[in-house]
Amino acid sequence: MEYTHLSEFEIRSGALSMWTPELAADTWRPDDRPLTSVHAGYCASVDPADPLPGRGRWIGTVFEMDAPLDGPAWRETLRRWHARHEGLRTTVTTASRGEARRLVAAPAAVDIAEQPVAGLTDGTRINEFLSGTLEERLSALVWPHCLAATVEHADTGDFTVLVAADHSVMDAYSQAILILELRTLYREVSAGEQSRESVTFGSVADFAVLERASAAELDPDSPAVATWREFLADGAMPRFAPHAQRPAPADRPQPSVSRRLLDLTELEQVEAVLDLVRHRMSVAVFAALAVANQQRFGADRMRTAMPIATRPDLRWMESMGWFVNVVPVDIALTADSGIAEAMDQARAALRRSRTANDASWSRVLDLLDVAETPRFGISFLDIRVLPGYELVADLRGRTLRAESYSPDEVFLWVVRAADGLYVSARYPAGLPAEVMDEFLTAFGQALSSIAAAVHADPAVAGRSEMQLSAAPAPRKTPGPADARALGENALRVAVQAG
């Protein structure tokens, strides 16, 4: 599943409709449960007078539903979805001074209104229209924080679905799981069935209570604070190749690039070797990035922020919301480090970062008196932990991010997909494209070198040649039962994404 821009998804031509959640007057009720630390800080950073509040902030999902569009059934699908997830029925008020306060609407209060967009059927023009609409209408301060669109394709008897939201009510895991959730809901409605009930649709507001209580317990002597303090010892958030960046106009969007690093055959060969040396794919990814950073920029140390999923209990396993923390990763290499040594260093660095897993990164930065947010980040996602991930590919499912206009941020998303290993990146307009291209090429080459490096390791060379060279045994595909059994660890290990 690629993490990309809407403009890079080819929407087939058809009849466009917007689907907007609505509430009756006087529906909102004050709620004493707090916002999470990051949600509160995020709301404080939004200019309420900004005419394009969604610019650079919204995220979403696009896919093709494998069924004809039935308007009333789709409307009921979205109504049930909002009724199920309290996070979609939550907004904030900034009427009083201080932190924004939570408002919540009852499940039965939400209705869905359809607005057909007449005279707009060309896929390219639909894409442009939607991109502009989301920038104008999505905000952390104004409900609804989530919008949907459909494009009906009468000639093929199916329809494209776009769901977009302000980042405050959705994270990367939510983006991925909503595809099959909406598909299941639509089938239930169409068949006249009741929707599945589950304890795993927990409220993000209940999570916020735990998160804020945990954040309040942090102090300057907490282990997580010490980890961040060491990471920021030079007083600044790390940058990606700052020497290569040039000034660029502030209104230029960041370039974006996506590519497949390893096809499935190559990836499975690497994974088979990783099994022999007891390293995870996430370790290999961060090690290869550190090697590429050293080779291209002469840096023996790679420091980066890593977003991780923080759904600490199974009751939030299928929730819509923003369940994300950020931890620091600091990988140091020697001048002659190879990929094998780099993997050992990466594993140690990722283990050190775990001390910060449960500590609100925004609260930690407050304690350290650091106002700057991360400027270089890396996420890793193993899509196989997601229920029905193979069907998602068949539905052309893509997770989306808004175009960014940051002059200095660089973010990488590495995805272990069903058919290979992919990387997506966004970077400043002032960073030459060839610099990023050469870095990603070096990253892919470092990954490809793992098999040869491990074969050359005397500690492994004595193992059975048949074990090393044979095709890897089929791996058990993680499914919903596996994810529920693994719970927090499954999400943190396989879904390190923001």
Coordinates of C-alpha atoms in Angstrom, one line a residue:
M1 CA 0.0 0.0 0.0
E2 CA 1.6 3.3 -1.1
Y3 CA 1.5 6.4 1.0
T4 CA 1.1 9.1 -1.5
H5 CA -0.7 12.3 -2.7
L6 CA -4.2 12.3 -4.1
S7 CA -2.8 13.9 -7.2
E8 CA -0.8 10.8 -7.8
F9 CA -3.9 8.5 -7.8
E10 CA -5.6 8.2 -11.1
I11 CA -9.3 8.6 -10.4
R12 CA -11.5 7.1 -13.1
S13 CA -14.1 9.4 -14.6
G14 CA -17.7 9.2 -13.2
A15 CA -20.4 11.0 -11.2
L16 CA -19.0 12.8 -8.2
S17 CA -20.8 13.3 -4.9
M18 CA -19.6 14.7 -1.5
W19 CA -20.9 13.1 1.7
T20 CA -20.9 15.4 4.7
P21 CA -21.8 14.5 8.3
E22 CA -24.4 16.8 9.8
L23 CA -25.8 17.4 13.3
A24 CA -28.9 19.1 14.6
A25 CA -28.5 22.4 16.5
D26 CA -27.5 22.2 20.2
T27 CA -26.3 18.7 19.8
W28 CA -22.8 19.1 21.2
R29 CA -22.3 18.3 24.9
P30 CA -19.2 19.3 26.9
D31 CA -17.0 16.4 27.9
D32 CA -14.6 16.5 30.8
R33 CA -12.2 14.0 29.2
P34 CA -9.1 15.8 28.0
L35 CA -7.5 15.9 24.6
T36 CA -4.2 14.0 24.2
S37 CA -1.1 16.0 24.7
V38 CA -0.4 16.0 21.0
H39 CA -4.0 16.8 20.1
A40 CA -4.0 19.8 22.4
G41 CA -0.7 21.1 21.0
Y42 CA -1.9 20.5 17.5
C43 CA -5.1 22.6 18.0
A44 CA -3.1 25.4 19.6
S45 CA -0.9 25.6 16.4
V46 CA -3.9 26.1 14.1
D47 CA -4.8 29.7 13.0
P48 CA -8.6 29.9 13.2
A49 CA -8.5 32.6 10.5
D50 CA -6.6 30.5 8.0
P51 CA -8.7 30.2 4.8
L52 CA -7.0 26.9 3.9
P53 CA -6.9 25.1 7.3
G54 CA -6.5 21.7 5.6
R55 CA -3.4 22.7 3.6
G56 CA -0.6 20.4 4.5
R57 CA -2.6 18.8 7.4
W58 CA -5.2 16.4 6.1
I59 CA -4.7 12.7 5.6
G60 CA -7.0 10.1 4.0
T61 CA -7.6 7.0 2.0
V62 CA -8.8 6.2 -1.5
F63 CA -10.0 2.9 -2.9
E64 CA -12.4 1.3 -5.3
M65 CA -15.5 -0.4 -3.8
D66 CA -16.2 -3.7 -5.6
A67 CA -20.0 -3.2 -5.8
P68 CA -22.4 -0.7 -7.4
L69 CA -23.2 2.5 -5.6
D70 CA -26.5 2.5 -3.8
G71 CA -26.9 6.0 -2.4
P72 CA -29.2 5.2 0.6
A73 CA -27.0 2.2 1.5
W74 CA -23.8 4.3 1.4
R75 CA -25.4 7.1 3.4
E76 CA -26.4 4.5 6.1
T77 CA -22.9 3.0 5.9
L78 CA -21.3 6.4 6.8
R79 CA -23.9 7.1 9.5
R80 CA -23.2 3.7 11.2
W81 CA -19.5 4.4 10.9
H82 CA -19.8 7.8 12.7
A83 CA -22.1 6.2 15.3
R84 CA -19.5 3.5 16.0
H85 CA -16.5 5.8 16.5
E86 CA -16.8 8.5 19.1
G87 CA -13.7 10.2 17.6
L88 CA -15.6 11.0 14.5
R89 CA -18.3 12.6 16.7
T90 CA -15.9 14.7 18.7
T91 CA -14.8 18.3 18.2
V92 CA -13.2 21.1 20.3
T93 CA -14.2 24.5 21.6
T94 CA -11.8 27.3 22.0
A95 CA -14.3 29.7 23.5
S96 CA -12.6 30.0 26.8
R97 CA -8.9 30.8 27.4
G98 CA -6.4 28.0 27.7
E99 CA -6.4 24.6 26.2
A100 CA -9.2 23.6 23.7
R101 CA -11.9 21.5 25.4
R102 CA -13.7 18.4 24.1
L103 CA -17.3 18.4 22.8
V104 CA -19.0 15.1 21.9
A105 CA -22.2 14.3 20.1
A106 CA -24.4 11.2 20.7
P107 CA -24.3 8.3 18.3
A108 CA -27.8 8.8 17.0
A109 CA -27.3 12.5 16.4
V110 CA -25.2 12.3 13.3
D111 CA -26.8 12.2 9.8
I112 CA -25.1 12.2 6.4
A113 CA -26.0 14.6 3.6
E114 CA -25.2 13.9 -0.1
Q115 CA -24.1 16.8 -2.3
P116 CA -23.9 15.7 -6.0
V117 CA -21.3 17.8 -7.9
A118 CA -23.0 18.4 -11.2
G119 CA -21.1 18.8 -14.4
L120 CA -17.8 17.4 -13.1
T121 CA -17.1 13.9 -14.4
D122 CA -13.5 13.9 -15.7
G123 CA -11.2 12.1 -13.4
T124 CA -8.4 14.7 -13.5
R125 CA -10.7 17.5 -12.8
I126 CA -12.4 15.6 -10.0
N127 CA -8.9 15.1 -8.5
E128 CA -8.2 18.8 -8.6
F129 CA -11.6 19.7 -7.2
L130 CA -11.2 17.3 -4.2
S131 CA -7.7 18.5 -3.4
G132 CA -8.9 22.1 -3.2
T133 CA -12.1 21.2 -1.3
L134 CA -10.1 19.3 1.4
E135 CA -7.8 22.2 1.9
E136 CA -10.7 24.5 2.4
R137 CA -13.0 22.4 4.5
L138 CA -10.9 20.2 6.8
S139 CA -9.8 21.8 10.1
A140 CA -8.9 20.7 13.6
L141 CA -11.1 23.4 15.0
V142 CA -14.3 23.1 12.8
W143 CA -16.5 20.0 12.6
P144 CA -16.9 17.8 10.6
H145 CA -13.3 16.8 10.7
C146 CA -13.9 14.0 8.2
L147 CA -15.4 14.1 4.7
A148 CA -16.1 11.5 2.1
A149 CA -16.5 11.5 -1.6
T150 CA -17.7 8.9 -4.1
V151 CA -17.2 8.7 -7.9
E152 CA -19.7 6.4 -9.5
H153 CA -18.5 4.4 -12.5
A154 CA -21.7 3.3 -14.3
D155 CA -19.8 1.6 -17.0
T156 CA -18.1 -0.9 -14.6
G157 CA -20.7 -1.1 -11.9
D158 CA -18.5 0.1 -9.0
F159 CA -17.4 3.3 -7.4
T160 CA -14.3 5.1 -6.0
V161 CA -14.3 6.1 -2.4
L162 CA -12.3 8.9 -0.8
V163 CA -12.3 9.4 2.9
A164 CA -10.3 12.4 4.2
A165 CA -9.9 13.8 7.7
D166 CA -7.9 16.4 9.6
H167 CA -5.0 14.6 11.2
S168 CA -6.4 15.2 14.7
V169 CA -9.0 12.5 14.3
M170 CA -7.1 9.9 12.2
D171 CA -3.7 8.2 12.1
A172 CA -1.9 6.0 9.6
Y173 CA -3.3 2.8 11.1
S174 CA -6.8 4.2 10.9
Q175 CA -6.3 5.1 7.3
A176 CA -5.4 1.6 6.5
I177 CA -8.1 -0.3 8.4
L178 CA -11.0 1.9 7.3
I179 CA -11.0 0.4 3.8
L180 CA -12.2 -3.1 4.9
E181 CA -14.3 -1.6 7.7
L182 CA -16.4 0.5 5.3
R183 CA -16.6 -2.4 2.8
T184 CA -17.9 -4.7 5.5
L185 CA -20.4 -2.1 6.8
Y186 CA -21.6 -1.4 3.2
R187 CA -22.2 -5.1 2.7
E188 CA -24.0 -5.4 6.0
V189 CA -26.3 -2.5 5.1
S190 CA -27.0 -3.8 1.6
A191 CA -27.9 -7.2 3.0
G192 CA -30.2 -5.7 5.7
E193 CA -28.0 -6.9 8.5
Q194 CA -27.0 -5.4 11.8
S195 CA -23.5 -4.2 12.1
R196 CA -20.9 -6.2 14.0
E197 CA -20.4 -5.1 17.6
S198 CA -16.9 -5.3 19.2
V199 CA -15.1 -4.2 22.2
T200 CA -12.2 -3.1 19.9
F201 CA -13.9 0.1 18.8
G202 CA -12.9 2.0 22.0
S203 CA -13.1 5.7 22.3
V204 CA -10.1 7.9 21.6
A205 CA -11.3 10.1 24.5
D206 CA -10.9 7.2 26.9
F207 CA -7.4 6.7 25.6
A208 CA -6.7 10.5 26.1
V209 CA -7.5 10.1 29.8
L210 CA -4.8 7.4 30.2
E211 CA -2.3 9.3 28.0
R212 CA -2.6 12.6 29.9
A213 CA -2.3 10.8 33.3
S214 CA 0.8 9.0 32.1
A215 CA 2.2 12.3 30.7
A216 CA 1.6 14.0 34.1
E217 CA 3.8 11.5 35.8
L218 CA 6.8 12.4 33.7
D219 CA 9.6 14.4 35.2
P220 CA 13.1 15.5 34.3
D221 CA 14.5 12.3 35.8
S222 CA 12.3 9.9 33.8
P223 CA 14.1 7.4 31.6
A224 CA 12.2 8.6 28.5
V225 CA 13.3 12.2 29.2
A226 CA 16.9 11.0 29.5
T227 CA 16.7 9.3 26.2
W228 CA 15.4 12.4 24.5
R229 CA 17.9 14.6 26.3
E230 CA 20.8 12.5 25.0
F231 CA 19.2 12.6 21.5
L232 CA 19.0 16.4 21.6
A233 CA 22.4 16.9 23.2
D234 CA 23.4 19.4 20.6
G235 CA 20.3 21.4 21.2
A236 CA 18.5 20.9 17.8
M237 CA 16.3 18.4 16.1
P238 CA 18.3 16.4 13.4
R239 CA 18.0 17.4 9.8
F240 CA 18.4 15.4 6.6
A241 CA 21.3 16.4 4.5
P242 CA 21.2 20.1 5.6
H243 CA 24.3 20.9 3.6
A244 CA 22.6 19.9 0.4
Q245 CA 19.4 22.1 0.9
R246 CA 19.0 25.4 -1.0
P247 CA 16.6 28.3 -0.4
A248 CA 13.3 27.9 -2.1
P249 CA 10.0 29.9 -2.3
A250 CA 7.8 29.3 0.7
D251 CA 4.7 28.6 -1.5
R252 CA 6.3 25.7 -3.4
P253 CA 5.0 22.3 -2.4
Q254 CA 7.4 19.6 -1.3
P255 CA 8.4 17.1 -4.0
S256 CA 7.3 13.5 -3.4
V257 CA 8.8 10.3 -4.6
S258 CA 7.7 6.6 -4.3
R259 CA 9.6 3.5 -5.5
R260 CA 9.8 -0.2 -5.0
L261 CA 13.2 -1.1 -3.4
L262 CA 12.9 -4.9 -3.5
D263 CA 10.5 -7.1 -5.5
L264 CA 8.9 -10.0 -3.6
T265 CA 11.5 -12.6 -4.6
E266 CA 14.4 -10.3 -3.5
L267 CA 12.5 -9.3 -0.3
E268 CA 11.9 -12.9 0.7
Q269 CA 15.5 -13.8 0.1
V270 CA 16.5 -11.0 2.4
E271 CA 13.9 -12.0 5.0
A272 CA 15.2 -15.6 5.0
V273 CA 18.7 -14.4 5.8
L274 CA 17.4 -12.1 8.5
D275 CA 15.7 -15.0 10.1
L276 CA 19.1 -16.8 10.3
V277 CA 20.7 -13.9 12.2
R278 CA 17.6 -13.1 14.2
H279 CA 17.0 -9.6 12.9
R280 CA 13.6 -8.1 12.1
M281 CA 12.9 -6.3 8.8
S282 CA 12.6 -3.0 10.7
V283 CA 16.2 -3.4 11.9
A284 CA 17.4 -4.1 8.4
V285 CA 15.5 -1.0 7.1
F286 CA 17.0 1.4 9.7
A287 CA 20.5 -0.2 9.3
A288 CA 20.4 0.3 5.5
L289 CA 19.2 3.9 5.9
A290 CA 22.1 4.6 8.3
V291 CA 24.6 3.0 5.8
A292 CA 23.1 5.1 2.9
N293 CA 23.4 8.2 5.1
Q294 CA 27.0 7.4 5.8
Q295 CA 27.8 6.7 2.1
R296 CA 26.1 9.6 0.6
F297 CA 26.7 12.3 3.2
G298 CA 29.7 11.1 5.1
A299 CA 27.8 11.0 8.4
D300 CA 28.7 8.2 10.9
R301 CA 25.6 9.0 12.9
M302 CA 22.0 9.0 11.8
R303 CA 19.5 10.6 14.1
T304 CA 15.8 10.5 13.3
A305 CA 12.3 10.6 14.8
M306 CA 10.2 7.5 14.5
P307 CA 6.4 7.7 14.8
I308 CA 4.9 4.6 16.4
A309 CA 1.4 3.3 17.0
T310 CA 0.3 3.7 20.7
R311 CA -2.9 1.6 21.1
P312 CA -2.0 0.2 24.5
D313 CA -5.0 -2.2 24.8
L314 CA -7.1 -4.3 22.4
R315 CA -10.1 -2.1 23.0
W316 CA -8.6 0.5 20.6
M317 CA -7.5 -2.1 18.0
E318 CA -10.1 -1.0 15.5
S319 CA -10.7 2.6 16.6
M320 CA -10.6 5.7 14.4
G321 CA -8.4 8.2 16.0
W322 CA -4.9 9.7 16.5
F323 CA -3.0 7.1 18.5
V324 CA 0.6 8.0 17.7
N325 CA 3.7 8.8 19.7
V326 CA 7.2 9.8 18.5
V327 CA 10.4 8.3 19.7
P328 CA 14.1 9.2 19.0
V329 CA 16.3 6.8 17.1
D330 CA 20.1 7.3 17.1
I331 CA 22.3 4.9 15.1
A332 CA 26.1 5.4 15.3
L333 CA 28.4 3.6 12.9
T334 CA 32.2 3.4 12.6
A335 CA 34.0 4.5 9.5
D336 CA 34.3 1.0 8.2
S337 CA 30.9 -0.4 9.3
G338 CA 29.3 -2.9 7.0
I339 CA 25.7 -3.7 6.8
A340 CA 26.0 -6.6 9.3
E341 CA 27.5 -4.3 12.0
A342 CA 25.0 -1.6 11.1
M343 CA 22.2 -4.1 11.8
D344 CA 23.6 -4.7 15.3
Q345 CA 23.8 -1.0 15.9
A346 CA 20.3 -0.4 14.5
R347 CA 18.8 -3.1 16.7
A348 CA 20.5 -1.6 19.8
A349 CA 19.2 1.9 18.8
L350 CA 15.7 0.7 18.3
R351 CA 15.8 -1.1 21.7
R352 CA 17.0 2.2 23.4
S353 CA 14.1 4.0 21.8
R354 CA 11.6 1.8 23.6
T355 CA 12.2 3.7 26.8
A356 CA 10.2 6.5 25.2
N357 CA 7.4 4.3 23.8
D358 CA 4.9 5.2 26.5
A359 CA 6.1 8.8 27.2
S360 CA 4.2 11.6 25.4
W361 CA 6.8 13.1 23.1
S362 CA 5.2 16.6 23.3
R363 CA 5.2 16.4 27.1
V364 CA 8.9 15.3 27.1
L365 CA 9.8 18.2 24.8
D366 CA 8.0 20.6 27.2
L367 CA 10.1 19.3 30.1
L368 CA 13.3 19.8 28.1
D369 CA 12.1 23.3 27.0
V370 CA 12.3 22.3 23.4
A371 CA 9.8 24.1 21.1
E372 CA 11.0 22.6 17.9
T373 CA 9.2 19.6 16.4
P374 CA 10.9 16.7 14.5
R375 CA 12.2 17.7 11.1
F376 CA 13.4 14.3 9.9
G377 CA 11.3 11.2 10.5
I378 CA 11.1 7.6 9.3
S379 CA 8.2 5.2 9.6
F380 CA 8.1 1.5 9.0
L381 CA 4.9 -0.5 8.3
D382 CA 4.5 -4.2 7.7
I383 CA 1.1 -4.2 6.0
R384 CA 0.6 -7.9 6.6
V385 CA -0.5 -7.2 10.2
L386 CA -3.6 -5.5 8.7
P387 CA -6.7 -7.6 8.4
G388 CA -7.4 -8.6 4.7
Y389 CA -4.3 -6.7 3.4
E390 CA -4.3 -8.7 0.1
L391 CA -7.9 -7.5 -0.7
V392 CA -6.8 -3.9 0.0
A393 CA -4.4 -4.2 -3.0
D394 CA -7.2 -5.6 -5.2
L395 CA -9.3 -2.5 -4.3
R396 CA -6.5 -0.2 -5.4
G397 CA -6.3 1.0 -1.8
R398 CA -3.9 3.9 -1.1
T399 CA -3.3 5.9 2.0
L400 CA -2.9 9.6 1.3
R401 CA -1.2 12.6 2.8
A402 CA -1.7 16.3 1.9
E403 CA 1.0 18.1 0.1
S404 CA 3.4 19.7 2.5
Y405 CA 5.0 23.2 2.1
S406 CA 7.7 22.8 4.8
P407 CA 11.0 24.3 3.9
D408 CA 13.1 21.8 5.9
E409 CA 11.1 18.6 6.8
V410 CA 12.1 15.2 5.3
F411 CA 9.9 12.2 6.0
L412 CA 10.3 8.6 4.8
W413 CA 7.7 5.9 4.8
V414 CA 8.9 2.3 4.3
V415 CA 6.3 -0.3 3.7
R416 CA 6.6 -4.1 3.6
A417 CA 3.8 -4.7 1.2
A418 CA 2.3 -7.9 -0.3
D419 CA 4.5 -7.7 -3.4
G420 CA 7.7 -6.2 -2.1
L421 CA 9.3 -3.4 -0.1
Y422 CA 8.4 0.2 -0.9
V423 CA 9.6 3.6 0.1
S424 CA 7.8 7.0 -0.1
A425 CA 9.5 10.3 0.7
R426 CA 8.7 13.9 0.8
Y427 CA 11.4 16.5 1.0
P428 CA 11.9 20.3 0.7
A429 CA 11.7 22.0 -2.6
G430 CA 15.2 23.3 -2.0
L431 CA 16.7 19.8 -1.9
P432 CA 17.8 18.8 -5.3
A433 CA 15.9 15.7 -6.6
E434 CA 19.1 14.0 -7.5
V435 CA 20.3 14.1 -3.9
M436 CA 17.2 12.2 -2.8
D437 CA 17.4 9.8 -5.7
E438 CA 21.0 8.9 -4.9
F439 CA 20.2 8.4 -1.3
L440 CA 17.2 6.1 -2.0
T441 CA 19.4 4.2 -4.5
A442 CA 22.1 3.7 -1.8
F443 CA 19.3 2.6 0.6
G444 CA 18.1 -0.1 -1.8
Q445 CA 21.6 -1.2 -2.5
A446 CA 22.4 -1.5 1.2
L447 CA 19.3 -3.7 1.7
S448 CA 20.2 -5.9 -1.3
S449 CA 23.7 -6.4 0.2
I450 CA 22.4 -8.0 3.4
A451 CA 22.3 -11.5 1.9
A452 CA 25.9 -11.4 0.7
A453 CA 27.1 -9.8 3.9
V454 CA 25.5 -12.5 6.1
H455 CA 26.8 -15.3 3.8
A456 CA 30.3 -13.9 4.3
D457 CA 30.0 -13.9 8.1
P458 CA 32.0 -16.8 9.5
A459 CA 29.4 -17.2 12.3
V460 CA 26.8 -18.1 9.6
A461 CA 29.0 -19.7 6.9
G462 CA 29.0 -23.0 8.7
R463 CA 25.3 -23.4 8.5
S464 CA 23.7 -25.6 6.0
E465 CA 24.1 -24.3 2.5
M466 CA 20.8 -25.8 1.7
Q467 CA 19.2 -23.7 4.5
L468 CA 20.7 -20.5 3.1
S469 CA 20.0 -21.0 -0.6
A470 CA 16.7 -22.7 -0.6
A471 CA 13.6 -20.8 -1.3
P472 CA 12.2 -19.4 1.9
A473 CA 9.4 -21.4 3.5
P474 CA 6.0 -19.8 3.3
R475 CA 5.4 -17.5 6.2
K476 CA 2.2 -17.5 8.1
T477 CA 0.3 -14.4 7.2
P478 CA -0.7 -12.4 10.2
G479 CA -4.4 -11.9 10.3
P480 CA -7.0 -10.4 12.7
A481 CA -6.7 -13.2 15.2
D482 CA -2.9 -12.9 15.2
A483 CA -3.1 -9.1 15.6
R484 CA -5.5 -9.4 18.5
A485 CA -3.4 -12.0 20.2
L486 CA -0.2 -9.9 19.8
G487 CA -2.1 -6.8 20.7
E488 CA 0.2 -3.9 21.6
N489 CA 3.4 -5.6 20.3
A490 CA 1.9 -6.4 16.9
L491 CA 1.0 -2.7 16.5
R492 CA 4.3 -1.4 17.7
V493 CA 6.5 -3.7 15.9
A494 CA 4.7 -4.0 12.6
V495 CA 2.9 -0.6 12.5
Q496 CA 5.5 2.0 13.3
A497 CA 3.7 4.8 11.4
G498 CA 2.2 8.2 12.0

